[in-house]
CSV table of C-alpha atoms in Angstrom, one decimal:
chain,number,residue,atom,x,y,z
A,8,MET,CA,-17.9,17.4,-30.1
A,9,SER,CA,-14.5,18.6,-31.3
A,10,HIS,CA,-13.0,16.5,-34.4
A,11,LEU,CA,-9.9,14.9,-33.4
A,12,PRO,CA,-7.6,13.1,-36.2
A,13,PRO,CA,-7.4,9.4,-36.0
A,14,ILE,CA,-5.6,7.9,-33.3
A,15,ARG,CA,-4.0,5.0,-32.6
A,16,TYR,CA,-2.7,3.5,-29.8
A,17,ILE,CA,0.7,0.8,-30.0
A,18,LEU,CA,0.8,-1.7,-27.5
A,19,PRO,CA,3.0,-4.7,-27.6
A,20,LEU,CA,0.7,-7.6,-26.3
A,21,ALA,CA,-3.3,-7.3,-25.3
A,22,SER,CA,-3.8,-9.2,-22.1
A,23,LEU,CA,-5.8,-9.1,-19.0
A,24,CYS,CA,-4.1,-6.6,-16.7
A,25,GLY,CA,-5.2,-3.0,-15.5
A,26,GLY,CA,-3.1,-1.3,-18.2
A,27,CYS,CA,-4.6,-3.1,-21.1
A,28,LYS,CA,-8.0,-2.7,-19.7
A,29,THR,CA,-7.4,1.6,-19.5
A,30,ILE,CA,-6.6,1.6,-22.8
A,31,ALA,CA,-9.4,-0.5,-24.1
A,32,GLU,CA,-11.6,1.7,-22.0
A,33,HIS,CA,-10.0,4.6,-23.7
A,34,VAL,CA,-10.3,3.7,-27.3
A,35,THR,CA,-14.1,2.2,-26.8
A,36,SER,CA,-15.2,5.5,-24.9
A,37,LEU,CA,-13.3,7.6,-27.8
A,38,ALA,CA,-14.4,5.3,-30.6
A,39,ALA,CA,-18.1,5.9,-28.8
A,40,ARG,CA,-17.8,10.1,-29.4
A,41,GLY,CA,-17.4,9.2,-33.1
A,42,HIS,CA,-13.3,9.5,-33.1
A,43,ASP,CA,-11.9,7.0,-35.4
A,44,THR,CA,-9.6,5.2,-32.6
A,45,GLU,CA,-7.9,2.0,-33.1
A,46,VAL,CA,-5.1,-0.4,-30.4
A,47,TRP,CA,-2.3,-1.6,-33.0
A,48,HIS,CA,-0.5,-4.6,-31.3
A,49,LEU,CA,1.7,-7.8,-32.0
A,50,ALA,CA,-0.1,-10.0,-30.0
A,51,GLY,CA,-3.3,-11.2,-27.6
A,52,GLY,CA,-7.0,-10.3,-27.6
A,53,TRP,CA,-9.4,-8.6,-26.2
A,54,GLU,CA,-12.3,-11.3,-25.4
A,55,TRP,CA,-11.9,-10.7,-21.9
A,56,PHE,CA,-12.9,-7.2,-22.0
A,57,GLY,CA,-16.5,-8.0,-22.4
A,58,ARG,CA,-16.8,-5.1,-25.1
A,59,SER,CA,-15.7,-4.8,-28.6
A,60,VAL,CA,-12.4,-3.3,-28.7
A,61,PRO,CA,-11.6,-1.6,-32.3
A,62,HIS,CA,-7.7,-3.1,-32.9
A,63,ARG,CA,-5.5,-4.2,-35.4
A,64,ILE,CA,-2.9,-7.1,-35.1
A,65,PHE,CA,0.4,-7.5,-36.8
A,66,PRO,CA,2.3,-10.6,-37.6
A,67,HIS,CA,5.8,-8.5,-36.9
A,68,THR,CA,7.1,-5.2,-35.7
A,69,ASP,CA,8.0,-4.5,-39.2
A,70,GLN,CA,4.7,-4.2,-40.2
A,71,LEU,CA,3.4,-2.4,-37.7
A,72,GLY,CA,6.2,0.0,-38.5
A,73,ALA,CA,5.4,0.1,-41.9
A,74,ALA,CA,1.6,1.2,-41.0
A,75,LEU,CA,2.8,3.9,-38.6
A,76,GLN,CA,5.1,5.2,-41.4
A,77,SER,CA,2.3,5.6,-43.6
A,78,PHE,CA,-0.4,6.1,-40.8
A,79,ARG,CA,-1.3,10.0,-40.8
A,80,GLY,CA,-2.9,11.1,-37.3
A,81,ILE,CA,-2.4,10.9,-33.3
A,82,LYS,CA,-0.1,8.0,-32.3
A,83,THR,CA,0.2,7.3,-28.8
A,84,ALA,CA,2.7,4.7,-27.2
A,85,THR,CA,1.6,2.8,-24.5
A,86,PHE,CA,4.5,1.2,-23.0
A,87,TRP,CA,8.1,1.9,-22.9
A,88,THR,CA,9.3,-0.4,-26.1
A,89,THR,CA,6.5,1.1,-28.0
A,90,ALA,CA,7.8,5.1,-27.1
A,91,SER,CA,10.8,5.1,-29.7
A,92,TRP,CA,8.4,3.2,-32.2
A,93,VAL,CA,5.9,6.1,-31.8
A,94,VAL,CA,9.4,8.8,-32.1
A,95,SER,CA,10.9,7.2,-35.3
A,96,ASN,CA,7.7,7.1,-37.1
A,97,LEU,CA,6.2,10.6,-36.3
A,98,HIS,CA,6.1,12.9,-39.5
A,99,PRO,CA,6.6,16.6,-39.6
A,100,GLY,CA,3.9,18.7,-37.8
A,101,GLU,CA,2.4,15.4,-35.9
A,102,ARG,CA,3.3,15.6,-32.1
A,103,GLY,CA,3.2,11.9,-30.4
A,104,PHE,CA,1.7,10.9,-27.2
A,105,TYR,CA,2.6,8.5,-24.4
A,106,ASP,CA,-0.1,6.6,-22.2
A,107,VAL,CA,2.1,5.9,-19.2
A,108,GLN,CA,0.6,3.4,-16.6
A,109,ASP,CA,3.2,2.8,-14.2
A,110,GLU,CA,7.2,4.5,-13.9
A,111,ASP,CA,8.5,1.1,-15.8
A,112,GLU,CA,12.1,2.0,-14.8
A,113,SER,CA,11.4,1.0,-10.9
A,114,THR,CA,9.6,-2.3,-12.2
A,115,TYR,CA,11.8,-3.2,-14.9
A,116,SER,CA,14.9,-3.5,-13.1
A,117,GLY,CA,18.3,-2.8,-15.4
A,118,SER,CA,15.8,-2.0,-18.2
A,119,ASN,CA,16.5,1.5,-19.8
A,120,ALA,CA,12.6,2.1,-19.9
A,121,GLY,CA,13.9,5.6,-18.0
A,122,THR,CA,14.8,6.7,-21.5
A,123,SER,CA,11.2,6.6,-23.3
A,124,TYR,CA,10.3,9.4,-20.8
A,125,ARG,CA,13.0,12.1,-22.8
A,126,LEU,CA,12.2,11.1,-26.1
A,127,GLY,CA,9.6,14.5,-26.3
A,128,LEU,CA,6.4,12.6,-26.2
A,129,THR,CA,3.6,14.3,-24.7
A,130,PRO,CA,3.2,11.8,-21.6
A,131,PHE,CA,-0.5,11.4,-19.8
A,132,THR,CA,-1.1,9.0,-16.7
A,133,ASN,CA,-4.0,7.9,-14.3
A,134,GLY,CA,-3.1,9.2,-11.3
A,135,GLU,CA,-0.7,11.6,-9.3
A,136,PHE,CA,1.7,9.2,-8.0
A,137,VAL,CA,3.1,8.2,-11.7
A,138,ALA,CA,3.1,11.4,-12.6
A,139,GLU,CA,4.9,12.8,-10.0
A,140,ASN,CA,7.8,9.7,-9.9
A,141,ILE,CA,8.6,11.1,-13.2
A,142,GLU,CA,8.8,14.6,-12.7
A,143,ARG,CA,11.0,14.2,-10.0
A,144,LYS,CA,13.4,11.5,-11.8
A,145,TYR,CA,13.3,12.8,-15.1
A,146,GLY,CA,12.2,16.2,-14.9
A,147,THR,CA,9.0,15.7,-17.3
A,148,PRO,CA,6.1,16.9,-16.9
A,149,VAL,CA,3.2,15.1,-17.2
A,150,THR,CA,-0.6,15.0,-17.6
A,151,VAL,CA,-3.0,13.5,-15.1
A,152,VAL,CA,-6.1,12.3,-17.3
A,153,GLY,CA,-7.3,10.3,-14.6
A,154,ILE,CA,-8.9,6.8,-14.4
A,155,GLY,CA,-12.5,5.7,-14.2
A,156,ILE,CA,-14.7,2.8,-12.9
A,157,ASP,CA,-18.0,1.6,-15.1
A,158,HIS,CA,-20.3,2.1,-12.0
A,159,ARG,CA,-23.0,0.5,-14.4
A,160,VAL,CA,-21.0,-2.7,-13.5
A,161,PHE,CA,-18.9,-1.7,-10.2
A,162,ARG,CA,-21.8,-0.9,-7.5
A,163,PRO,CA,-23.1,-3.1,-4.4
A,164,LEU,CA,-25.4,-5.8,-5.2
A,165,PRO,CA,-28.2,-7.0,-3.1
A,166,MET,CA,-26.3,-9.9,-1.9
A,167,ILE,CA,-25.9,-11.6,2.1
A,168,ARG,CA,-21.4,-10.6,2.6
A,169,GLU,CA,-20.1,-13.5,4.0
A,170,ARG,CA,-18.7,-11.7,6.9
A,171,PHE,CA,-14.9,-14.1,7.0
A,172,ARG,CA,-14.5,-14.4,3.5
A,173,ILE,CA,-11.2,-12.9,2.3
A,174,LEU,CA,-11.4,-12.0,-1.5
A,175,THR,CA,-7.4,-11.5,-2.9
A,176,PRO,CA,-5.9,-11.3,-6.4
A,177,TYR,CA,-3.4,-14.4,-7.1
A,178,ARG,CA,-0.4,-13.2,-9.4
A,179,THR,CA,3.0,-14.7,-9.2
A,180,GLY,CA,4.5,-13.2,-12.2
A,181,SER,CA,4.3,-9.4,-13.0
A,182,ALA,CA,6.2,-6.4,-14.5
A,183,GLY,CA,10.0,-6.7,-13.1
A,184,PRO,CA,10.5,-9.0,-9.8
A,185,VAL,CA,8.8,-12.1,-9.7
A,186,ALA,CA,7.1,-10.7,-6.4
A,187,LEU,CA,5.9,-7.8,-7.1
A,188,LYS,CA,2.0,-8.2,-6.4
A,189,GLY,CA,2.8,-10.1,-3.2
A,190,TRP,CA,1.7,-13.3,-3.0
A,191,ASP,CA,3.9,-14.6,-0.5
A,192,LEU,CA,3.2,-11.6,1.3
A,193,ALA,CA,-0.9,-12.2,1.5
A,194,SER,CA,-0.5,-16.2,1.9
A,195,ALA,CA,2.0,-15.3,4.8
A,196,ALA,CA,-0.7,-13.3,6.4
A,197,LEU,CA,-3.4,-15.1,5.8
A,198,ARG,CA,-1.9,-18.2,7.6
A,199,GLU,CA,-1.5,-16.0,10.4
A,200,LEU,CA,-5.1,-14.9,10.3
A,201,ALA,CA,-6.1,-18.8,10.4
A,202,ARG,CA,-4.4,-19.4,13.4
A,203,ALA,CA,-6.5,-15.9,14.6
A,204,GLU,CA,-9.6,-16.8,13.5
A,205,PRO,CA,-10.8,-20.3,12.0
A,206,ARG,CA,-13.7,-19.0,10.3
A,207,ALA,CA,-11.8,-17.1,8.2
A,208,SER,CA,-12.3,-18.6,4.2
A,209,LEU,CA,-10.7,-17.6,1.2
A,210,VAL,CA,-11.5,-16.9,-2.7
A,211,THR,CA,-9.1,-16.0,-5.2
A,212,PHE,CA,-8.9,-14.9,-8.3
A,213,GLY,CA,-6.9,-14.2,-11.3
A,214,VAL,CA,-5.5,-15.6,-15.2
A,215,GLU,CA,-3.5,-18.3,-13.3
A,216,PRO,CA,-4.9,-21.6,-12.4
A,217,SER,CA,-5.7,-21.7,-8.4
A,218,PRO,CA,-2.8,-21.7,-5.9
A,219,ARG,CA,-2.3,-24.5,-3.0
A,220,VAL,CA,-3.7,-23.4,-0.2
A,221,ASP,CA,-4.1,-25.8,2.7
A,222,TRP,CA,-4.6,-23.3,5.8
A,223,MET,CA,-8.2,-22.4,5.4
A,224,PRO,CA,-11.1,-23.4,3.1
A,225,HIS,CA,-10.2,-22.0,-0.1
A,226,ILE,CA,-12.0,-21.2,-4.0
A,227,HIS,CA,-10.1,-19.8,-6.9
A,228,VAL,CA,-11.8,-18.1,-9.9
A,229,GLN,CA,-10.2,-17.9,-13.1
A,230,ARG,CA,-10.3,-15.2,-15.7
A,231,PRO,CA,-13.6,-13.7,-14.0
A,232,SER,CA,-15.5,-11.2,-15.8
A,233,ASP,CA,-16.2,-8.5,-14.6
A,234,ARG,CA,-19.7,-9.1,-13.9
A,235,LYS,CA,-18.2,-12.1,-12.0
A,236,LEU,CA,-15.7,-9.7,-10.4
A,237,ARG,CA,-18.7,-7.7,-9.1
A,238,GLU,CA,-20.4,-11.2,-7.5
A,239,LEU,CA,-17.6,-11.4,-5.2
A,240,TYR,CA,-16.9,-7.9,-4.4
A,241,SER,CA,-20.1,-7.8,-3.1
A,242,GLN,CA,-20.2,-11.2,-1.3
A,243,SER,CA,-17.2,-11.2,0.3
A,244,GLY,CA,-16.3,-9.7,3.8
A,245,VAL,CA,-13.0,-8.0,2.9
A,246,PHE,CA,-10.7,-7.1,0.0
A,247,LEU,CA,-7.0,-8.0,0.7
A,248,SER,CA,-4.3,-6.4,-1.6
A,249,ALA,CA,-0.9,-7.4,-0.4
A,250,SER,CA,1.1,-5.6,-3.5
A,251,ARG,CA,4.6,-4.4,-3.1
A,252,HIS,CA,3.9,-1.2,-6.0
A,253,GLU,CA,1.5,-0.1,-7.9
A,254,GLY,CA,0.9,2.3,-11.0
A,255,PHE,CA,-2.6,2.6,-9.0
A,256,GLY,CA,-4.4,-0.4,-8.2
A,257,LEU,CA,-7.8,-0.5,-10.2
A,258,PRO,CA,-9.0,-3.8,-8.2
A,259,MET,CA,-8.7,-1.9,-5.1
A,260,LEU,CA,-10.9,0.5,-6.1
A,261,GLU,CA,-13.2,-1.6,-7.7
A,262,ALA,CA,-13.7,-3.6,-4.7
A,263,GLN,CA,-14.6,-0.1,-2.7
A,264,ALA,CA,-17.2,0.4,-5.0
A,265,CYS,CA,-18.8,-2.2,-4.4
A,266,GLY,CA,-18.7,-1.4,-0.3
A,267,LEU,CA,-16.2,-3.8,0.2
A,268,PRO,CA,-13.8,-3.0,3.4
A,269,VAL,CA,-10.2,-2.7,1.3
A,270,VAL,CA,-7.0,-3.9,3.5
A,271,CYS,CA,-3.7,-3.0,1.7
A,272,THR,CA,-0.3,-2.5,1.8
A,273,ASP,CA,1.1,0.6,0.9
A,274,ALA,CA,2.0,0.3,-2.8
A,275,GLY,CA,2.3,3.9,-4.0
A,276,GLY,CA,-0.7,4.5,-6.3
A,277,ASN,CA,-3.4,3.4,-4.1
A,278,ARG,CA,-2.2,6.4,-2.3
A,279,GLU,CA,-4.5,8.3,-4.1
A,280,PHE,CA,-7.9,6.5,-2.8
A,281,CYS,CA,-6.9,4.4,0.3
A,282,ARG,CA,-6.3,6.4,3.1
A,283,HIS,CA,-5.5,4.7,6.3
A,284,GLU,CA,-8.4,4.7,9.1
A,285,ASP,CA,-10.6,6.5,6.2
A,286,THR,CA,-11.4,4.5,2.9
A,287,ALA,CA,-9.2,1.8,4.2
A,288,LEU,CA,-6.6,-0.4,6.3
A,289,VAL,CA,-3.2,0.8,5.0
A,290,CYS,CA,-0.2,-1.3,6.3
A,291,PRO,CA,2.9,1.1,5.7
A,292,ASN,CA,5.6,-1.7,6.5
A,293,GLN,CA,4.4,-4.5,3.6
A,294,THR,CA,4.6,-7.0,6.7
A,295,PRO,CA,2.4,-10.4,7.2
A,296,GLY,CA,1.9,-9.6,10.7
A,297,GLY,CA,0.3,-5.9,9.9
A,298,LEU,CA,-1.3,-7.2,7.1
A,299,SER,CA,-2.9,-10.0,9.5
A,300,THR,CA,-3.4,-7.6,12.2
A,301,ASN,CA,-6.0,-5.3,10.1
A,302,LEU,CA,-8.1,-8.0,8.6
A,303,LEU,CA,-9.0,-9.5,11.8
A,304,ARG,CA,-9.9,-5.8,12.9
A,305,VAL,CA,-11.9,-5.7,9.6
A,306,LEU,CA,-13.7,-9.4,10.5
A,307,SER,CA,-13.9,-8.9,14.4
A,308,ASP,CA,-15.7,-5.6,14.2
A,309,PRO,CA,-18.5,-5.2,12.0
A,310,ALA,CA,-19.1,-1.5,12.3
A,311,LEU,CA,-15.4,-0.9,11.5
A,312,ALA,CA,-16.2,-2.9,8.3
A,313,ALA,CA,-19.4,-1.0,7.7
A,314,ARG,CA,-17.7,2.4,7.9
A,315,LEU,CA,-15.3,1.6,5.4
A,316,GLY,CA,-17.2,-0.1,3.2
A,317,ILE,CA,-19.4,3.5,3.0
A,318,ALA,CA,-16.3,5.2,2.6
A,319,GLY,CA,-14.6,2.9,-0.1
A,320,ILE,CA,-18.4,3.8,-2.1
A,321,ALA,CA,-18.2,7.5,-1.9
A,322,GLU,CA,-14.7,7.5,-2.7
A,323,ALA,CA,-14.8,4.7,-6.0
A,324,THR,CA,-17.9,8.0,-7.4
A,325,ARG,CA,-15.1,10.2,-8.0
A,326,TYR,CA,-14.1,8.3,-10.7
A,327,ARG,CA,-15.7,8.4,-13.5
A,328,TRP,CA,-14.3,7.5,-17.2
A,329,ALA,CA,-16.8,10.2,-18.8
A,330,ASP,CA,-14.4,12.9,-17.1
A,331,VAL,CA,-11.4,11.1,-17.9
A,332,ILE,CA,-12.3,10.7,-21.8
A,333,ASP,CA,-13.3,14.8,-21.8
A,334,ARG,CA,-10.0,15.7,-20.1
A,335,LEU,CA,-7.9,13.1,-23.1
A,336,GLU,CA,-10.1,15.1,-25.7
A,337,SER,CA,-9.1,17.9,-24.4
A,338,LEU,CA,-5.3,17.4,-24.3
A,339,TYR,CA,-5.4,15.8,-27.6
A,340,LEU,CA,-7.1,18.8,-29.2
A,341,HIS,CA,-4.5,21.3,-27.2
A,342,GLN,CA,-1.7,19.6,-28.5
A,343,ARG,CA,-3.0,19.1,-31.8
A,344,ALA,CA,-3.6,23.4,-31.9
A,345,ALA,CA,-0.3,23.7,-30.3
A,346,VAL,CA,1.2,21.8,-33.2
A,347,LEU,CA,-1.0,23.8,-36.2
A,348,ALA,CA,0.2,27.0,-34.6
């Protein structure tokens, strides 16, 4: 293992979401390899992650800024608002980094998020979709370090699948437009499905309290742990994602890793691992009718469900955190060497 300077990821809020989950994996994995690494943030916590995340909470941006100013090492922004914090606190010989979870100008409509990609930081991201968008729109090259799954957790369990059970995330608020995660699409599609298949039932999960569902049997699991999610993925018959936009779409990949067939919209970032009729059934026009039709196909055809489940497991094996951290270490080392030269 080559030596790296201390590393600090700068985050406004630590909360249960895919982006924070990725940051937590980076920090804990780098720490496990002996690197001095922490997340610095203003609010929130990491109790939901299930492992101890090295972190420091600051009561105000002034205190965080002062700590950044005195810190010597690798400074990594994690959100468009924190990019300027990092840039304004770089010392001669330091190179700032930018962990880009999504192309935020498209999701934070009316913001100046796009300027963050032209501040001179070294950006890296999870997948090809975000990298291609930023390079096309802003002319800034982005390194793809990838994303992983904890395969010790996300794997099929020896449980009986409930063939007609549909599992879907429930999220009404999101970065940008309120309907970005598509609960309105999902609920409309499920209403259509209930008329065609009366045996269908629904399980929703998320940080919010239960939605009102009166068109089919329904239970809601609030703030499930990863191990509880694994049980839900392993017991259900099909996973539905109706999101209008995803930088990557990690829950879909987790479902695939557990052998759960995926029905989804074409949400951008999931194109990398959700290929229509191969690893998932993808609805390109994001309509309730298209989603309902694809759900009914999976529920009505056990052979199709089995084929998609097997293909999803094979696809998910390509996403390993050890490989991601190898690439991340290499990126940090390469840029540090370039600065020292």
